[in-house]
Coordinates of C-alpha atoms and ligand atoms in Angstrom, one line a residue:
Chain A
X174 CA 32.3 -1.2 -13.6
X175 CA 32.4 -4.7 -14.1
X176 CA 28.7 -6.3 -14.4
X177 CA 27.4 -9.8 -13.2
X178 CA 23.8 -10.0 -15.4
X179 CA 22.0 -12.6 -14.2
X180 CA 18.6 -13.5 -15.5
X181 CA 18.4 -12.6 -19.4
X182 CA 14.3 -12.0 -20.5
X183 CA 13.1 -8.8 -21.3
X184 CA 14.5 -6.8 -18.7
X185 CA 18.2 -8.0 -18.7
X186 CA 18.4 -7.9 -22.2
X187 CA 17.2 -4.1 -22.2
X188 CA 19.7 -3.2 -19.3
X189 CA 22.1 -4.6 -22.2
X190 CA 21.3 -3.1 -25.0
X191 CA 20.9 0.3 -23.2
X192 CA 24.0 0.0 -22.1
X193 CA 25.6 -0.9 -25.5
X194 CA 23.5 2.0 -27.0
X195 CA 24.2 4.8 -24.6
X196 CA 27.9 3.8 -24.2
X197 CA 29.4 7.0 -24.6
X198 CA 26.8 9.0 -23.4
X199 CA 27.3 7.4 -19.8
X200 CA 30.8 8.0 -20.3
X201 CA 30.9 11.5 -21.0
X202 CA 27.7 12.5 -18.8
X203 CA 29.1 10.5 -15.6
X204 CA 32.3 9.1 -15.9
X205 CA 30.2 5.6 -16.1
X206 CA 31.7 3.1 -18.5
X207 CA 30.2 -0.4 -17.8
X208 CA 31.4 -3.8 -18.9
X209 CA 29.4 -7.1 -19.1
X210 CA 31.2 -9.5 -17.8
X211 CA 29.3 -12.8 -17.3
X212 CA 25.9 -13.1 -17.9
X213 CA 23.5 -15.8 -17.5
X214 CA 19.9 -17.2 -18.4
X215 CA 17.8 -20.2 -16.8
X216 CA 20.5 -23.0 -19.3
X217 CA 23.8 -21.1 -20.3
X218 CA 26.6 -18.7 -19.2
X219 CA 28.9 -16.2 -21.1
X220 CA 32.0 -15.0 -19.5
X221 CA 34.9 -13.0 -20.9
X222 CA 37.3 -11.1 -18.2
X223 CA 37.1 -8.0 -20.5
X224 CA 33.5 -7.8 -21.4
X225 CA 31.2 -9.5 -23.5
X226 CA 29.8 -7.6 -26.7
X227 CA 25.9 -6.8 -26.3
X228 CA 25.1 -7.0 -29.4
X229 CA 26.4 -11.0 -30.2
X230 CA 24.5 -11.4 -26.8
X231 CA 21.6 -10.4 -28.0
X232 CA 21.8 -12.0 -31.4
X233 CA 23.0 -14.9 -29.8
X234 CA 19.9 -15.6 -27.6
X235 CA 17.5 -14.4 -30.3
X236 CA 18.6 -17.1 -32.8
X237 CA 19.8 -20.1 -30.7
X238 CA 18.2 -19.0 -27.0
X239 CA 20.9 -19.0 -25.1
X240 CA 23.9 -17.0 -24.3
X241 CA 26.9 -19.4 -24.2
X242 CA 27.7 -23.2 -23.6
X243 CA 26.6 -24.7 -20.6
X244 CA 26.9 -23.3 -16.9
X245 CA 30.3 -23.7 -14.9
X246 CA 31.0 -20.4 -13.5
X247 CA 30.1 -20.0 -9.8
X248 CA 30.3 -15.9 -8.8
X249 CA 33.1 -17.2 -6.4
X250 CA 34.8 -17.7 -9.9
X251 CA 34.1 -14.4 -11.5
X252 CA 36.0 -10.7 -11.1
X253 CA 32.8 -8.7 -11.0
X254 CA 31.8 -5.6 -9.4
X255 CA 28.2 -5.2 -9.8
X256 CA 25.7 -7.9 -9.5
X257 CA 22.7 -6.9 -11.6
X258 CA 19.6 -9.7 -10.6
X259 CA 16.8 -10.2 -13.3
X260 CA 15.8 -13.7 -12.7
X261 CA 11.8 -14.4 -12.6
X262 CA 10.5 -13.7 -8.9
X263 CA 9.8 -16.4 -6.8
X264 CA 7.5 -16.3 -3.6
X265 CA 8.3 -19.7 -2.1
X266 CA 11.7 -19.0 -1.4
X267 CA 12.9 -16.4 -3.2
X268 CA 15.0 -18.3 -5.4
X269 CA 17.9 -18.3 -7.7
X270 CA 17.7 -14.4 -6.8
X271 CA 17.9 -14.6 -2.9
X272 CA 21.4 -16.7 -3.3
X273 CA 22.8 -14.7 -6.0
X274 CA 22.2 -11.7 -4.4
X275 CA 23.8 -12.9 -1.0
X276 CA 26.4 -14.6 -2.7
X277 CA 27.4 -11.4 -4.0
X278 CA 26.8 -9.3 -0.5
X279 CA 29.2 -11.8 1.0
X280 CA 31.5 -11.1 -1.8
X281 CA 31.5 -7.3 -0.8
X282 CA 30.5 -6.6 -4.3
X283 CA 27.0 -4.8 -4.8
X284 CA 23.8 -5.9 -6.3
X285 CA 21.2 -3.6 -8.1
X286 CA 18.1 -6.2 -8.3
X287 CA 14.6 -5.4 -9.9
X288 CA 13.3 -9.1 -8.6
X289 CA 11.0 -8.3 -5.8
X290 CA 11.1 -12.2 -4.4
X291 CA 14.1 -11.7 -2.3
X292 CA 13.3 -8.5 -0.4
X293 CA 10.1 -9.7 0.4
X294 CA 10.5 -12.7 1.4
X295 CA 14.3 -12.3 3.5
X296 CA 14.9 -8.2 4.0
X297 CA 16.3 -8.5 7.0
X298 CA 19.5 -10.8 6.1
X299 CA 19.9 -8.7 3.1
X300 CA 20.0 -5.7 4.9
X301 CA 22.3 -7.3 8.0
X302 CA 24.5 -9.3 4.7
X303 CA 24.8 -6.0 2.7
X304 CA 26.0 -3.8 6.3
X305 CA 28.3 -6.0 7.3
X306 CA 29.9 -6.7 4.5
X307 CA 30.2 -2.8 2.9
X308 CA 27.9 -3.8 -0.2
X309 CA 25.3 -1.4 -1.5
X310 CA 22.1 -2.6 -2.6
X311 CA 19.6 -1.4 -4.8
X312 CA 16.2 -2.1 -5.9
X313 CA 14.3 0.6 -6.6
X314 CA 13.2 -1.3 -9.9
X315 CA 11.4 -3.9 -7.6
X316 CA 8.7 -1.4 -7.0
X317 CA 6.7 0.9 -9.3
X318 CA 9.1 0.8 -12.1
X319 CA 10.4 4.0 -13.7
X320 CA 8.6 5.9 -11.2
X321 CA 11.5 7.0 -8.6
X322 CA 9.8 5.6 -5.6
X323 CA 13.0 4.2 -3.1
X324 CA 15.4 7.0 -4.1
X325 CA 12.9 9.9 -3.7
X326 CA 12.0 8.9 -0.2
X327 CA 15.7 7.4 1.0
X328 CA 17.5 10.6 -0.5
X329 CA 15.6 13.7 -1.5
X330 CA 12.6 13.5 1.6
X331 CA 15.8 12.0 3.6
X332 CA 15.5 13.7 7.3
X333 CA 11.8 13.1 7.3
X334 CA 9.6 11.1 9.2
X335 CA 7.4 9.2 6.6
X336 CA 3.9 8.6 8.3
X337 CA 1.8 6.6 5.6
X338 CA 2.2 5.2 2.1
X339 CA -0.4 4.7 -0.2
X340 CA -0.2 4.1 -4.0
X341 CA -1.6 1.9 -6.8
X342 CA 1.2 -0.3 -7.3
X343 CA 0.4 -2.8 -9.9
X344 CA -0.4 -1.5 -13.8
X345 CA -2.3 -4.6 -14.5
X346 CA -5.0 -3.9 -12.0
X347 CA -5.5 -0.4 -13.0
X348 CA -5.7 -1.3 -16.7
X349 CA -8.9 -3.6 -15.8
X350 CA -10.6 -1.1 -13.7
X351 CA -9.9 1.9 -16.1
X352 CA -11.3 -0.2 -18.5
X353 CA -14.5 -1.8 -16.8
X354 CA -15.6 2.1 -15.5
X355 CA -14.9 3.9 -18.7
X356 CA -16.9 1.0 -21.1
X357 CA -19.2 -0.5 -18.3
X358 CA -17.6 -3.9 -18.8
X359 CA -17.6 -7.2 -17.8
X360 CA -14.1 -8.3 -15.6
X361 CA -13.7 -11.3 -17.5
X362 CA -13.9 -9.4 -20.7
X363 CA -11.6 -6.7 -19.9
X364 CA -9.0 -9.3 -18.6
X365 CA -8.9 -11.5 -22.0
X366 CA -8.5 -8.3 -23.6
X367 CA -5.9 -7.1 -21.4
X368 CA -4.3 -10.4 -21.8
X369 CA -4.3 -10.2 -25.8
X370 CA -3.2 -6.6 -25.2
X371 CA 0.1 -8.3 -23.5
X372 CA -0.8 -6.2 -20.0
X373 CA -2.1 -8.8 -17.6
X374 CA -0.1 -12.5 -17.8
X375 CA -2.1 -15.7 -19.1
X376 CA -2.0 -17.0 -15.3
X377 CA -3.6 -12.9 -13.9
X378 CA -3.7 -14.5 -10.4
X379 CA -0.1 -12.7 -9.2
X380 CA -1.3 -9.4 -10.4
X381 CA -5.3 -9.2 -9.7
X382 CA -5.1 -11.6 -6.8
X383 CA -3.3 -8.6 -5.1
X384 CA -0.1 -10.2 -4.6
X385 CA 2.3 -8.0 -6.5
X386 CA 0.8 -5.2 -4.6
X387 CA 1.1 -6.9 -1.3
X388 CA 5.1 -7.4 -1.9
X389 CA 5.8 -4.0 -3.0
X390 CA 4.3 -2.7 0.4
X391 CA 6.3 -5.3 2.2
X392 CA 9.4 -4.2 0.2
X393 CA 8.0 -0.2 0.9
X394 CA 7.2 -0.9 4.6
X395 CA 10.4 -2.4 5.1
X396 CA 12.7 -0.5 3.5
X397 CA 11.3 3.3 4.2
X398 CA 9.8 2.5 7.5
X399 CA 11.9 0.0 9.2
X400 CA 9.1 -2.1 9.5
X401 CA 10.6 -6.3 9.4
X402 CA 7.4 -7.8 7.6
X403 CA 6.6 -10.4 5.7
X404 CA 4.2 -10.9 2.5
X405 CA 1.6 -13.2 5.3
X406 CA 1.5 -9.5 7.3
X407 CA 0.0 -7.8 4.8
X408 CA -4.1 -8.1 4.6
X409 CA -4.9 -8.8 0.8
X410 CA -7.7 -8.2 -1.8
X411 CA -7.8 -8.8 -5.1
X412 CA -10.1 -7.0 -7.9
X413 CA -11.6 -10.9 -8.7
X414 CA -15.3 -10.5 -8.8
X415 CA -15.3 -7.0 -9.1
X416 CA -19.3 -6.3 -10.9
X417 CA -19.4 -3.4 -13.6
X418 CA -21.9 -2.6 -11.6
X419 CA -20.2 -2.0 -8.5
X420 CA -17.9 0.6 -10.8
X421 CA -21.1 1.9 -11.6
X422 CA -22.4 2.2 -8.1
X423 CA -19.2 4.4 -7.2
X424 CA -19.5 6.4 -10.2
X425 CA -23.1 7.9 -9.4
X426 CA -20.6 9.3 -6.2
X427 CA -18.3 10.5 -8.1
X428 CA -15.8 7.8 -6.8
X429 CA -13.8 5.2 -8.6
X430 CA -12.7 2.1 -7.6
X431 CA -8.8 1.5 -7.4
X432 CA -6.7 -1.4 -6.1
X433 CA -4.8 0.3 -3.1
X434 CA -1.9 -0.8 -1.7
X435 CA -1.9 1.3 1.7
X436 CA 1.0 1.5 4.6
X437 CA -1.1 3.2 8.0
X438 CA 0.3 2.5 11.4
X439 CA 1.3 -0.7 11.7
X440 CA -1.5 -2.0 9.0
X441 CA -0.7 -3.3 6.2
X442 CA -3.7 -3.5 3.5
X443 CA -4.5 -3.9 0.3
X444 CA -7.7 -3.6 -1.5
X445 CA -10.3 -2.1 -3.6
X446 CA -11.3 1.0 -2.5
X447 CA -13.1 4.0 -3.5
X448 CA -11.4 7.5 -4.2
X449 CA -12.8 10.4 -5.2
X450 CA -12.8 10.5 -8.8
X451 CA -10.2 14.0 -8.9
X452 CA -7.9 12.5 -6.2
X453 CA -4.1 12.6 -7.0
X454 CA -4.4 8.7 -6.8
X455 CA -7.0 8.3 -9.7
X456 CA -4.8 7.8 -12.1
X457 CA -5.7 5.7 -15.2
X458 CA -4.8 3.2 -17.6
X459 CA -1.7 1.3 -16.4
X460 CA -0.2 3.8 -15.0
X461 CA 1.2 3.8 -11.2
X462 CA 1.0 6.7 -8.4
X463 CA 2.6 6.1 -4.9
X464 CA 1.9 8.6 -2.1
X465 CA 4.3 9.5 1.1
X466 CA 2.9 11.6 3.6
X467 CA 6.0 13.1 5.7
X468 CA 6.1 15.2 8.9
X469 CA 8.4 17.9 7.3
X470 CA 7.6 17.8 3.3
X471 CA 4.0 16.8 3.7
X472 CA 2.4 14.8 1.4
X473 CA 4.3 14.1 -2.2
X474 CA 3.0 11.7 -4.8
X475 CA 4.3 11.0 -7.8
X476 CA 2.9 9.0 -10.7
X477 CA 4.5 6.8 -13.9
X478 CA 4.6 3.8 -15.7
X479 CA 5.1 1.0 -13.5
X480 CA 6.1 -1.9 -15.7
X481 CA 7.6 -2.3 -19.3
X482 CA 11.2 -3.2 -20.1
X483 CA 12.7 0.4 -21.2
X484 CA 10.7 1.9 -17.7
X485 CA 12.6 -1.0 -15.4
X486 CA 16.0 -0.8 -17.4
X487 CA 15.5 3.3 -16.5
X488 CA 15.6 2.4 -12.7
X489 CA 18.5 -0.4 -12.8
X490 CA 20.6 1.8 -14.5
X491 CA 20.1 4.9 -12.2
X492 CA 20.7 2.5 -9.5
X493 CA 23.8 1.7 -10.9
X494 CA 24.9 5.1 -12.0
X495 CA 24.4 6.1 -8.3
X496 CA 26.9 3.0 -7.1
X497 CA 29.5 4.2 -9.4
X498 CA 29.1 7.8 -7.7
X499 CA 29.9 6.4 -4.6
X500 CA 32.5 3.8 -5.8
X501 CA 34.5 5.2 -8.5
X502 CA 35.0 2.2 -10.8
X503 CA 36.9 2.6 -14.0
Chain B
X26 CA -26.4 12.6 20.6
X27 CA -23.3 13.4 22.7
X28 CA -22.5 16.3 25.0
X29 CA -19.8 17.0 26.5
X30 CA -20.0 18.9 29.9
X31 CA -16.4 21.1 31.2
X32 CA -17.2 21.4 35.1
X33 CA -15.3 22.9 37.7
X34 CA -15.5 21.0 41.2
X35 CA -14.4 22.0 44.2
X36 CA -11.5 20.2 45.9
X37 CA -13.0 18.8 49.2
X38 CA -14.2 15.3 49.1
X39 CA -17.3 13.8 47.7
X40 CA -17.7 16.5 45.0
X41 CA -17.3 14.3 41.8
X42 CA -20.0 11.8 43.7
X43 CA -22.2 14.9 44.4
X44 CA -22.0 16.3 40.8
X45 CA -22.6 12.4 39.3
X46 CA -25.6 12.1 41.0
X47 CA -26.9 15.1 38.8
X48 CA -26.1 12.3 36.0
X49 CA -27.7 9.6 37.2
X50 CA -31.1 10.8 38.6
X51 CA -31.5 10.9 35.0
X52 CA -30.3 7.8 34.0
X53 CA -27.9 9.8 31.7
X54 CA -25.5 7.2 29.7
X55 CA -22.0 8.2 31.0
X56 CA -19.2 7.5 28.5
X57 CA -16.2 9.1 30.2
X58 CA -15.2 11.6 33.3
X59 CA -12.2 12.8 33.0
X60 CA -11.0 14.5 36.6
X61 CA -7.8 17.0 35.8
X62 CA -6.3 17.0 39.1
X63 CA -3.2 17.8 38.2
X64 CA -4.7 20.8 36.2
X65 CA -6.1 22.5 38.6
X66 CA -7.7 26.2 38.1
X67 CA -6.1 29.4 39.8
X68 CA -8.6 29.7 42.1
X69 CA -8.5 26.1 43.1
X70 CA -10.7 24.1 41.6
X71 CA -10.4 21.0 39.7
X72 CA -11.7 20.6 36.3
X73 CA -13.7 18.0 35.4
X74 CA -14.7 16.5 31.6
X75 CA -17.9 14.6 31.7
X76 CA -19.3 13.2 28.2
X77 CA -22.6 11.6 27.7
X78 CA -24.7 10.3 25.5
X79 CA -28.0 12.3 26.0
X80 CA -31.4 13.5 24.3
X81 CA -31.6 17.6 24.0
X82 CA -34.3 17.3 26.9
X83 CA -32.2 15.0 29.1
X84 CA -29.8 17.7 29.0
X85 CA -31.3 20.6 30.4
X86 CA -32.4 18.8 32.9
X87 CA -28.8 17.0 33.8
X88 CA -28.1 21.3 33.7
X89 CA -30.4 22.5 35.6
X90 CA -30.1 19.8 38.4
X91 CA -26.2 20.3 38.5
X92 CA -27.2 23.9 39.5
X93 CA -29.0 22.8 42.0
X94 CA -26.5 21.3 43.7
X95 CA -23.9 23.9 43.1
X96 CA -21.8 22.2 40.5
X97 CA -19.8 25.2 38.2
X98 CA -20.7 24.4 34.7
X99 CA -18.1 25.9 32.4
X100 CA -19.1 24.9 29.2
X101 CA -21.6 21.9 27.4
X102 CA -21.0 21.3 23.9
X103 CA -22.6 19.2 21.6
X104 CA -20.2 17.2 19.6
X105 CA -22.1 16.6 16.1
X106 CA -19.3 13.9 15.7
X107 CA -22.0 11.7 13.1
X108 CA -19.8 10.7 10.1
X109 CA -21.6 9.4 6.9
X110 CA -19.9 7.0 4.6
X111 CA -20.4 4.5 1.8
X112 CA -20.0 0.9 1.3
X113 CA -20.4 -1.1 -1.7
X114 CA -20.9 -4.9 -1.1
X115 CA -20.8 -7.6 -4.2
X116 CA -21.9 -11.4 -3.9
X117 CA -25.6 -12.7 -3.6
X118 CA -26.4 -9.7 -1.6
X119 CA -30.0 -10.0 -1.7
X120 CA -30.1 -14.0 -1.6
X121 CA -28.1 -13.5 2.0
X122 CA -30.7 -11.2 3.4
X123 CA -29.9 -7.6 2.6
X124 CA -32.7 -6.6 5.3
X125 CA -30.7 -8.7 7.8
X126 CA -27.5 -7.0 7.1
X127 CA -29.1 -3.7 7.2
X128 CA -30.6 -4.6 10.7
X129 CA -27.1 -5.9 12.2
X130 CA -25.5 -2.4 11.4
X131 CA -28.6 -0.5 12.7
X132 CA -29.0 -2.7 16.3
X133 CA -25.3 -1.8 17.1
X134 CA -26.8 1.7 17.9
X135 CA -23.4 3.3 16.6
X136 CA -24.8 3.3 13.1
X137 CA -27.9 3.6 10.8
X138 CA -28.4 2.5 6.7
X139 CA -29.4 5.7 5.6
X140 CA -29.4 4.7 1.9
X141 CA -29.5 1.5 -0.1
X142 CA -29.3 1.2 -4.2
X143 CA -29.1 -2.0 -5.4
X144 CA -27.9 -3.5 -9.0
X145 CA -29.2 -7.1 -9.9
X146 CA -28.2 -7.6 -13.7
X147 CA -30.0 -10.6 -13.8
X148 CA -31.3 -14.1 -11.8
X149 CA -28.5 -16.2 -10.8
X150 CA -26.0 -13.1 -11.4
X151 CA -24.3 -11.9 -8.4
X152 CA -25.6 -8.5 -7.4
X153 CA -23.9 -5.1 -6.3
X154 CA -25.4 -3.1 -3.2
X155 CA -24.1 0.4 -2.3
X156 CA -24.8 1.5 1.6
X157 CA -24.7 5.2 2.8
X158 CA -24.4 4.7 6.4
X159 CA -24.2 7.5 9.2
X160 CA -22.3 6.5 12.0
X161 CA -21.2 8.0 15.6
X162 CA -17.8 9.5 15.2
X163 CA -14.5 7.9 14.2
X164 CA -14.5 4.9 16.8
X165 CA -18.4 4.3 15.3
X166 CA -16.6 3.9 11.9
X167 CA -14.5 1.8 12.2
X168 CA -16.3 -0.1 14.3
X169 CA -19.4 -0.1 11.9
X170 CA -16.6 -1.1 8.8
X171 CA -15.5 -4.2 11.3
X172 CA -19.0 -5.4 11.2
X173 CA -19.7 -5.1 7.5
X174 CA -16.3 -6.9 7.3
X175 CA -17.7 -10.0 9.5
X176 CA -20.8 -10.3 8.1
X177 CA -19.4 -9.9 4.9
X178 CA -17.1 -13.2 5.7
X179 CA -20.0 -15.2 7.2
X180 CA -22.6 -14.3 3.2
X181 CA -19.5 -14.3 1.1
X182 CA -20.5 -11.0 -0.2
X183 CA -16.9 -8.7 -1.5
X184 CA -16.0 -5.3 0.5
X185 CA -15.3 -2.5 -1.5
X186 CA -14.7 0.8 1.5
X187 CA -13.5 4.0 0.8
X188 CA -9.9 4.5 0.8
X189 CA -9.5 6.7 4.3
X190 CA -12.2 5.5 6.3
Ligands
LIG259 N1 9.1 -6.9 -17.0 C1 8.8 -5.9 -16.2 O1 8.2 -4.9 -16.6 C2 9.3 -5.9 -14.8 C3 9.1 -4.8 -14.0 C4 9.6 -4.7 -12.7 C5 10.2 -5.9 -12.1 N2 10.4 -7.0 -12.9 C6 11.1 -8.1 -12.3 O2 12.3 -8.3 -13.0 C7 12.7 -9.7 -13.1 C8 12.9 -10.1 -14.5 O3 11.7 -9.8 -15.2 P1 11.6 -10.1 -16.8 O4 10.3 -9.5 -17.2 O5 12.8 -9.8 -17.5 O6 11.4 -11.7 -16.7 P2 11.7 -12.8 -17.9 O7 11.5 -12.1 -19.2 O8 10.9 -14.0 -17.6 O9 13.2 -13.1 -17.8 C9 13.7 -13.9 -16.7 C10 15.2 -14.3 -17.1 O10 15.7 -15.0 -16.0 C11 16.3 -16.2 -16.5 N3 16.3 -17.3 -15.5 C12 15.3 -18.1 -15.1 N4 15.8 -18.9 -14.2 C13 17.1 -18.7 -14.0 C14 18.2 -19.2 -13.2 N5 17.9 -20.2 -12.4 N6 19.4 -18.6 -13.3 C15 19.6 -17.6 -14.2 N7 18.7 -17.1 -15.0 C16 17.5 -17.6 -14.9 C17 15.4 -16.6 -17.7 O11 16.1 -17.5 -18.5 P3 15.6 -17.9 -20.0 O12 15.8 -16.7 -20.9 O13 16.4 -19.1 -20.3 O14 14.1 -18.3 -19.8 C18 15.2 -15.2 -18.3 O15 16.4 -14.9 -19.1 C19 11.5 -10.4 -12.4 O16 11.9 -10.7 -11.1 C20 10.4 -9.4 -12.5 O17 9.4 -9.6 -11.5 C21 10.0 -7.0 -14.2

């Protein structure tokens, strides 16, 4: 399989090096033998027809920041099989992801994505672009990270009905208000500390402003329920001027409180809301839980890290190894 | 308090009119008849669904008159449909009248504050409010969690509901 990386930071360069590292492992265990063949960050390009070595990659952008000379290579240009997308997501227009990605869906080559921008903000091309064209696309790294959310519910519950989804979607959220009801803290303490702590961003708004949430619905909503929705559909939240005390409040009831990112109907919400504390949902810390209530399986929920590089390299690559099921590259 | 009242009418005209009037003599508050024509019973009759909103004395009066005018009852159940849920509401809950708030929930007649614990960490400080509230049924809900949304909007207080109501 011949790999398009685009977008380099923390989580392209994990897809390489695991890649690199589990080499003949992939081989053996599934007949899976990837190649890089160009890769790209916001400034440079590196292409070689018969795969580029990880490792100088890696070394390469660690000392001098970039991974080659200059940008001239257009996909149109490239023998690729695979498009994997890790550029930064963008909510005005979805770009450079959306284009790649189409680019590549018009190619008839696939894409394995983990940038949510593009799903959210143009599903319904992507979905007509990858049909009519015979391209598979992937992105169960988009939403909840490791934990196999996409997959579970397109193949193992496939030939149910899913009726509702409901799930705490975004790590950095859950970190604050783990925090704030187990020390009876202040928000804006427990966000500087999550920010020294490297688990909220030094611009939170994305995360605790309920926006990250809101676009993995979309992408849920859209994807397992044929909904067509946008990011505007969805009725947002944040944790902002959430009190201690109101974590205190819902502790006397044996509740906590838990940014929830719900699918009911044809509603699409997210928002604070009290659980009971022993629910499956409580989960702590930064972890993730997404619930599917289905007409045949009943309810399933299932719980993991939902960010981290090693966690999202975990899903790109199982999205991969599943194209090369179906495609049978050498 | 709701009732709901299974009759069985007869099917000759100016039955369901006859077996209303039982209703309205006593000013009974009438929130649905449903008339299952299509159902009807092997020996004829045509079942009829009347629910109301009614005091325990009202009733046996509505019961007894019906009698009189030789209207089958079937069955009268009370639905205890009253649902009690919480609410916690952040922002300068007390500066933007907490009494007012409580007041708007309890004239809708769907709902009543049944609790209120408040947290005030300090002057100036927003404040945290928790509401039990006991409301009629599912519709009383959410209508009940609409309201607290609006008023919410208009004082700038935050929202924080339970997850499945
Ligand atoms: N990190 C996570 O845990 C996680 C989890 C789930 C999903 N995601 C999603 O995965 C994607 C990548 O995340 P990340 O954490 O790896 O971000 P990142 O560390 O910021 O890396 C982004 C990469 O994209 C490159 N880039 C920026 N603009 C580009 C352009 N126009 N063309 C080509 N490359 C461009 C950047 O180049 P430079 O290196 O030159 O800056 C960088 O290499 C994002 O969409 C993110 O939302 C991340």
């Amino acid at each position: 399989m011949k790999i398009a990386l685009l977008g380099f930071g923390t989580v392209g360069q994990k897809v390489a090096k695991i890649l690199e590292s589990r080499k003949n492992f992939y081989e053996n265990k599934y007949g899976f033998s990837p190649e890089i063949v160009l890769v790209e960050d916001s400034n440079s390009q590196g292409y070689h027809t018969n795969g580029l070595n990880p490792k100088k990659l890696l070394e390469r952008k660690e000392e001098k920041g970039d991974v080659g000379s200059g940008r001239k290579l257009d996909l149109n240009d490239v023998e690729f099989d695979v498009l994997v997308e890790c550029t930064p997501t963008n909510l005005e227009d979805g770009e450079p992801g959306l284009s790649n990605i189409l680019q590549s869906l018009e190619l008839g080559r696939d894409v394995v994505t983990s940038n949510k921008g593009p799903l959210a903000i143009a599903w319904e091309e992507l979905k007509q672009t990858s049909s009519k064209n015979d391209s598979i696309l992937r992105y169960e790294a988009t939403v909840g990270g490791a934990m196999p959310t996409i997959n579970l519910a397109k193949d193992s519950l496939a030939g149910n009905k899913i009726k509702q989804i409901r799930g705490i979607l975004n790590g950095t959220c859950n970190y604050i208000l783990s925090r704030m009801r187990g020390g009876g803290l202040p928000y804006d303490h427990v966000l500087s500390e999550a920010q020294d702590l490297g688990i909220a961003e030094a611009d939170p708004s994305y995360d605790v402003e309920g926006i990250d949430t809101a676009l993995k619905i979309v992408i849920l909503a859209n994807s397992l329920l044929d909904f067509n929705v946008k990011y505007s559909d969805v009725d947002v939240t944040g944790i902002t001027g959430i009190t201690s005390e109101a974590l205190d409040l819902a502790n006397e009831e044996n509740r906590v409180i838990k940014l929830i990112g719900k699918v009911n109907g044809d509603k699409l919400e997210v928002g604070p809301k009290m659980i009971p504390k022993n629910h499956p949902l409580a989960v702590k810390g930064t972890l993730n839980v997404a619930s599917l209530k289905t007409d045949l399986a009943g309810e399933i929920t299932i719980t993991g890290k939902g960010a981290g590089a090693s966690e999202t390299a975990s899903s790109i690559i199982s999205d991969l190894i599943s194209i090369n099921r179906v495609r049978n590259f050498r | 308090m709701i009732n709901t009242l299974n009759l069985e009418l007869k099917d000759i005209p100016g039955q369901l009119e006859k077996a209303l009037g039982g209703f309205s003599k006593h000013d009974a508050n009438i929130l649905s008849v449903v008339h299952h024509r299509e159902d009807k019973t092997p020996r004829g009759t045509v079942p009829v669904e009347v629910k109301v909103d009614v005091g325990e004395v009202v009733i046996e009066k509505i019961i007894e008159d019906l009698r009189s005018r030789d209207v089958e009852i079937v069955k009268v159940g009370e639905e205890n449909l009253s649902r009690s849920f919480m609410v916690i509401l952040i922002g300068h809950v007390v500066h933007s009248d907490i009494r007012d708030t409580i007041n708007k929930i309890d004239d809708t007649g769907l709902a009543e504050v049944k609790d209120l614990s408040l947290k005030m960490p300090g002057i100036n400080k927003e404040s945290t409010a928790r509401l039990f509230i006991k409301a009629d049924g599912e519709s009383g809900v959410k209508k009940t969690i609409n309201l607290i949304k609006d008023i919410a909007k208009e004082k700038e207080l935050k929202v924080i509901t339970e997850m499945d109501v």
